[in-house]
Structure formats: C-alpha cells, structure tokens
One Martini backbone bead per residue (centre of mass of N, CA, C, O) as a GRO file, in nm:
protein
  212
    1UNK     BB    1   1.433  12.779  12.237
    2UNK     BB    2   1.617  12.615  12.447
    3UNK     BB    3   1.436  12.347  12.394
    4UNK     BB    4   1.572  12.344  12.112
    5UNK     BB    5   1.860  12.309  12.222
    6UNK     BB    6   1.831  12.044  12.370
    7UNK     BB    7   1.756  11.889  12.150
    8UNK     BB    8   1.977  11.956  11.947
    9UNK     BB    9   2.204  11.821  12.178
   10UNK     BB   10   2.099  11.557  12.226
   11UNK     BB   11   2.110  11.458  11.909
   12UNK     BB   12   2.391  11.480  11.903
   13UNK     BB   13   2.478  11.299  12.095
   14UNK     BB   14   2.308  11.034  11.967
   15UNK     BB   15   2.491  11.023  11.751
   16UNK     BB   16   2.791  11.013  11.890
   17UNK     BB   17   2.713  10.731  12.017
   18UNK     BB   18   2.591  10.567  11.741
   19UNK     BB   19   2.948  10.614  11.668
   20UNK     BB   20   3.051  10.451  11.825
   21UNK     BB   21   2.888  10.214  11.871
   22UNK     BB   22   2.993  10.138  11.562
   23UNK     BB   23   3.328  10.144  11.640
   24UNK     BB   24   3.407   9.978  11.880
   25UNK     BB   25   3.363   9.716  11.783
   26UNK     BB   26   3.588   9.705  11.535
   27UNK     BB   27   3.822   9.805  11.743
   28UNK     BB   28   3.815   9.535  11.854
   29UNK     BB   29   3.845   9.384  11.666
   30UNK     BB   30   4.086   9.434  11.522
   31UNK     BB   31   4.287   9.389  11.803
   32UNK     BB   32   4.216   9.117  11.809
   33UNK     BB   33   4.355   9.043  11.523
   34UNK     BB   34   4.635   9.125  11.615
   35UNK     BB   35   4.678   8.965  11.826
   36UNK     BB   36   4.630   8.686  11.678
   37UNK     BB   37   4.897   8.726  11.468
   38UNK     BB   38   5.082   8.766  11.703
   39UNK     BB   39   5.061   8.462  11.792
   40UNK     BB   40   5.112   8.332  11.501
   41UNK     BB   41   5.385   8.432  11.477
   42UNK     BB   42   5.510   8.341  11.785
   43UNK     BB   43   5.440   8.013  11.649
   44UNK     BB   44   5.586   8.005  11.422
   45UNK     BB   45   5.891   8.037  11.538
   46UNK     BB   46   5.887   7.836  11.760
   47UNK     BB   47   5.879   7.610  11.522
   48UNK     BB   48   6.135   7.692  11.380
   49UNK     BB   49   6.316   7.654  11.653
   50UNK     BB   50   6.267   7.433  11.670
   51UNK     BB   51   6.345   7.245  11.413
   52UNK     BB   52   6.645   7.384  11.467
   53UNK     BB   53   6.717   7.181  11.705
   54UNK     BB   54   6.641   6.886  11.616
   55UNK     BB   55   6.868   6.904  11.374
   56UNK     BB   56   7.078   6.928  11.556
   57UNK     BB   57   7.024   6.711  11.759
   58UNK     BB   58   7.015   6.488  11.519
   59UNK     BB   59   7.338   6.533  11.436
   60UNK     BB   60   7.483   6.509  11.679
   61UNK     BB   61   7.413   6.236  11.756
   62UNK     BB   62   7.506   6.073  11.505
   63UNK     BB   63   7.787   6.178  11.527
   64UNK     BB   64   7.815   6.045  11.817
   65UNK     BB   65   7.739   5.736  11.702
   66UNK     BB   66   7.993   5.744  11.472
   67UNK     BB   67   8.204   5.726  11.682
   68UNK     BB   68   8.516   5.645  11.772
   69UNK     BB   69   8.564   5.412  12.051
   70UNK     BB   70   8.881   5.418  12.016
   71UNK     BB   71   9.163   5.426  12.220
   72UNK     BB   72   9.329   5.577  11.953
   73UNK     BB   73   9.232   5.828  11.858
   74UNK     BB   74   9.421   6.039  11.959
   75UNK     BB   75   9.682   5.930  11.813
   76UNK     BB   76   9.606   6.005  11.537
   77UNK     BB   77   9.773   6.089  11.252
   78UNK     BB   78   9.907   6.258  10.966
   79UNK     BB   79  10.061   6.176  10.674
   80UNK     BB   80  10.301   6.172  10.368
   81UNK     BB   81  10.300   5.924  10.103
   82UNK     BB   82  10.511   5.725   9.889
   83UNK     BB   83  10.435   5.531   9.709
   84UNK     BB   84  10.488   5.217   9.537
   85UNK     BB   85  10.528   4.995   9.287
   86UNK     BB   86  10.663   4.707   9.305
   87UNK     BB   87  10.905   4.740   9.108
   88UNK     BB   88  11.247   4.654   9.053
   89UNK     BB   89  11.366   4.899   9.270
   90UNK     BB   90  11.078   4.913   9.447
   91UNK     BB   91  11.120   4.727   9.571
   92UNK     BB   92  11.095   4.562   9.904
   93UNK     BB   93  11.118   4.406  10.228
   94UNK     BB   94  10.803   4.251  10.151
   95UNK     BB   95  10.941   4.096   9.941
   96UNK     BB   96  10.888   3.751   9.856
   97UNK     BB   97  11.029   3.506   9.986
   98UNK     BB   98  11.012   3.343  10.256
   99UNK     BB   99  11.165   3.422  10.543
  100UNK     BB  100  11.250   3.501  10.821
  101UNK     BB  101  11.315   3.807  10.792
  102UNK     BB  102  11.009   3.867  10.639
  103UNK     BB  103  10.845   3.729  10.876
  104UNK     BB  104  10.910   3.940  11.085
  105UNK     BB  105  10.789   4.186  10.923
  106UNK     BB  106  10.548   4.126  10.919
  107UNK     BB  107  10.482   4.058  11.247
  108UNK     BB  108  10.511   4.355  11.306
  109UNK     BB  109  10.234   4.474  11.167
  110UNK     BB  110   9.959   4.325  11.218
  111UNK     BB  111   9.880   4.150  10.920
  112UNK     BB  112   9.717   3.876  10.900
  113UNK     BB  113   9.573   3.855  10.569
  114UNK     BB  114   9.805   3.924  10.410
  115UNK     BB  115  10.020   3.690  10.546
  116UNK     BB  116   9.840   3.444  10.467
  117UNK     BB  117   9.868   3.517  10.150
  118UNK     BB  118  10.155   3.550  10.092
  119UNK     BB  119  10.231   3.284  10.179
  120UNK     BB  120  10.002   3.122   9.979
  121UNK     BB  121  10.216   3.157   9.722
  122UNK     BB  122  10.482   2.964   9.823
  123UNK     BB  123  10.341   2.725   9.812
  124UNK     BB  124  10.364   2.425   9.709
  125UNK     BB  125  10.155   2.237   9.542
  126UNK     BB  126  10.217   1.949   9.714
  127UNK     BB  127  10.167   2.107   9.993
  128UNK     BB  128   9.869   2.175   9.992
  129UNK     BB  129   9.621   2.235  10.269
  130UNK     BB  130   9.293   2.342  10.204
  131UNK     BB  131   9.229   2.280  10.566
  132UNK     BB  132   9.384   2.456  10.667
  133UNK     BB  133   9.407   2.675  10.906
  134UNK     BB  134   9.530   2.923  10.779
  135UNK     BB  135   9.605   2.830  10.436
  136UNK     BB  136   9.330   2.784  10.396
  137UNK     BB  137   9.067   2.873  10.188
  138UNK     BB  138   8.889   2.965  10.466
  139UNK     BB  139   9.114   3.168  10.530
  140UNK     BB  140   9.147   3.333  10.294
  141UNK     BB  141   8.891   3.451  10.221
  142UNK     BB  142   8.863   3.615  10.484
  143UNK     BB  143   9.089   3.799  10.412
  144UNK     BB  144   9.008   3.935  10.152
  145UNK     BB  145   8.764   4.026  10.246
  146UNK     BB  146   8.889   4.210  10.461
  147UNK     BB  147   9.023   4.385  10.247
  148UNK     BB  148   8.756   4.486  10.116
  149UNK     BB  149   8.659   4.625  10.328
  150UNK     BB  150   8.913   4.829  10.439
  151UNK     BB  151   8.939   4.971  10.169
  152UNK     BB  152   8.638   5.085  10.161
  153UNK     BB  153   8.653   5.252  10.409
  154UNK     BB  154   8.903   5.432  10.339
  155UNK     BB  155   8.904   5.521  10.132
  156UNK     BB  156   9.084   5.628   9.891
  157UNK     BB  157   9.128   5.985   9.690
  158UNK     BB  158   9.376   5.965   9.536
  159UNK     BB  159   9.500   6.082   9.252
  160UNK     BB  160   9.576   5.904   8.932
  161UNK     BB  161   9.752   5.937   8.724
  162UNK     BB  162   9.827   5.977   8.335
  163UNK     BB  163  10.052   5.935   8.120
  164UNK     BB  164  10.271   5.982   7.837
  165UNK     BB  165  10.463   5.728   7.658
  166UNK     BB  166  10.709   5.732   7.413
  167UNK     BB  167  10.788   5.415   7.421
  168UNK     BB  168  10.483   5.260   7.444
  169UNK     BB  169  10.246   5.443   7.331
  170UNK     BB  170  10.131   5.493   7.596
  171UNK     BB  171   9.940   5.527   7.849
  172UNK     BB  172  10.025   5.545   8.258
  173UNK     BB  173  10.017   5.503   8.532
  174UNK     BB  174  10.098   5.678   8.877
  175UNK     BB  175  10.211   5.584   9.153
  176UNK     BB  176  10.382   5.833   9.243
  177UNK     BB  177  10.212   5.922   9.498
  178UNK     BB  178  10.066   6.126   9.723
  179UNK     BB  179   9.945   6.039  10.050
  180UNK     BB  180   9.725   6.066  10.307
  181UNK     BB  181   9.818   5.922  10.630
  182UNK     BB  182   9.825   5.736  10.857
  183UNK     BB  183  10.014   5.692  11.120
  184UNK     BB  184  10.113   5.361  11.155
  185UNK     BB  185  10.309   5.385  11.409
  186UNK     BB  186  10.173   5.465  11.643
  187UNK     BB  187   9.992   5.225  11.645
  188UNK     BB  188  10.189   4.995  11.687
  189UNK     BB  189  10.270   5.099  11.952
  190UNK     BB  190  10.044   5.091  12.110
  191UNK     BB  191  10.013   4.773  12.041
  192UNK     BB  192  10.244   4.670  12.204
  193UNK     BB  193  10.210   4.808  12.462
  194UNK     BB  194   9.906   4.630  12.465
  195UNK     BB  195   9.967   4.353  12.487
  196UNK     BB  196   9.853   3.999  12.507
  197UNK     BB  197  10.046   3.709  12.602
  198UNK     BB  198   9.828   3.587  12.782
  199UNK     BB  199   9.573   3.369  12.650
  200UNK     BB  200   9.256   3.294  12.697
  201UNK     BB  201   8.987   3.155  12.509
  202UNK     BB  202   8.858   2.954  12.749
  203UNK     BB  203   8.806   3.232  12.917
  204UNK     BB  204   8.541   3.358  13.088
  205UNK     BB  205   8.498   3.722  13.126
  206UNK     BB  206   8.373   4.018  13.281
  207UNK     BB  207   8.343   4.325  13.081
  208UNK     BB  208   8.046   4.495  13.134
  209UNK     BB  209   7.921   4.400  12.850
  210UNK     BB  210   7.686   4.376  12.632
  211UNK     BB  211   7.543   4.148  12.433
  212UNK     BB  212   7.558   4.104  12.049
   0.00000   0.00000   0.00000
C-alpha cells in the first residue's frame, strides 16, 4: 500500500515537472519577447529624437548661413513712414533738374544708381554721350538693374488701397500710406562715420579673406 502511495507521488511529481518543463520554455520565450519589443521601442524613440535633432541642426545652420555679416546690422532700426505721391504740392526737395543745392542732396544720401538715372533725365539731347563712363548707356542699364535687384530684395509688402473718386470717376490707387522701413538716417551716419576718403584702388592689399 505505501509501495502504490509512492509510486502515486512520483507520477504526480513527474507529471508537475513535465508540465514546468512545457512551461517554462514559453515563459521564456514570451520575456524574450517583451525584452525584443522593449529594445525596438527604446530604438524606435532614440530614431525620432535624431531626427529631430537634425532638423533643429539643419535650421539653425540654415538660419546662421543666411544672416547678414553686414557691420550695421545691429544698427538697424524700423520706423514708420508716409510715402509722398511726388506730384503737385507733394513734390519733394529731390526732384527737378540738377541745381548745386540738389545734387549736393544726392549725393548725401549714398545712392548712386538712383542719381545717375536723375542725371541723365536732364541731359539736353545734343549733348548726350552714349559712351560716357556715369551718364551713358551701360551705366544706365547697371543702375535700373541695380534698382531692381534692391526692390525684389526689400520687397515692400505694404498694401496700396484703391477708392473711388466721384470727380474721376473711376478707382485710385492712395499712395499716401504708412510703411515700416529701415530708419535710414542711422545708416548714412554710420556711413559717413566710417567713409574711406583716401582709395587707391590700383592698391591691392591683404584682407585676409579667401578669393570667391
């Protein structure tokens, strides 16, 4: 009777051993798994945080890449102004024909691309030289050019209303509206403070910056 009652506690144990031993390998396998997922998980995130790393990298770059080296940049200051139509009362002290007093207004304000198209409205026919090194032709075209370049950059973004003129009309575009601009007195102060008056440009000098 004890014989059966042994061999009876034997099959229970061996039965409890064969069924760990089926167990235990799942066990196994399932922690196995949950480590992998863990692992790809923790893979997948530190993926996402490069990438968002980069794209931070690659922006500030970008921006730093774009910013002006210009020595006045901190100078820069913006202020509101009303354009003026340029007709009638509104007329300024910079147009007309060439006079002393007004070509000294010129040439205070640094704008040279500007006062040689001025110039060159006033040239009297007979006296027109094509060739000349300011007022001719291909120094002309350098200028608008200029000008052109200049505005496509500042890109004024002000918008120009229209009314209706019950005398005309017809719609109007208003010119007299406000701009935010650049104050361009501090810049022309700086510029004079720092003005070049003796050049040699038959001069080369070490600047020490790379040829481009």
């Amino acid at each position: 009777m004890s014989q059966s009652k042994v061999d009876d506690s034997d099959l229970v144990n061996d039965a409890l051993t064969s069924e760990e031993e089926l167990f235990l390998p799942k066990l196994g396998h399932a922690i196995q798994t949950k480590k992998k997922h863990g692992t790809l998980y923790c893979l997948f995130y530190l993926c996402i945080l490069l990438i968002i790393a980069l794209v931070c990298l690659s922006t500030y770059l970008a921006l730093s890449l774009n910013e002006s080296s210009s020595p006045v940049e901190e100078l820069v200051q913006y202020k509101n102004l009303v354009f003026t139509t340029g007709f009638g009362s509104e007329r300024t002290p910079y147009q007309g024909p060439p006079t002393p007093e007004r070509d000294a207004l010129w040439d205070d304000l640094y704008l040279n691309s500007q006062n040689m198209i001025r110039k060159r409205l006033y040239i009297e026919d007979g006296k027109y030289d094509p060739n000349h090194k300011l007022t001719g032709i291909e120094h002309l075209e350098h200028c608008y050019d200029a000008l052109r370049q200049s505005l496509m950059c500042s890109a004024d973004i002000t918008p120009l209303p229209w009314v209706w003129s019950d005398k005309a009309q017809e719609a109007k575009e208003v010119a007299r509206v406000t701009h935010t601009c650049r104050d361009f007195d501090v810049l022309r102060d700086w510029a004079r403070e720092h003005a070049v008056h003796h050049f040699d440009k038959k001069t080369q000098a070490d600047d020490g910056l790379d040829d481009h």
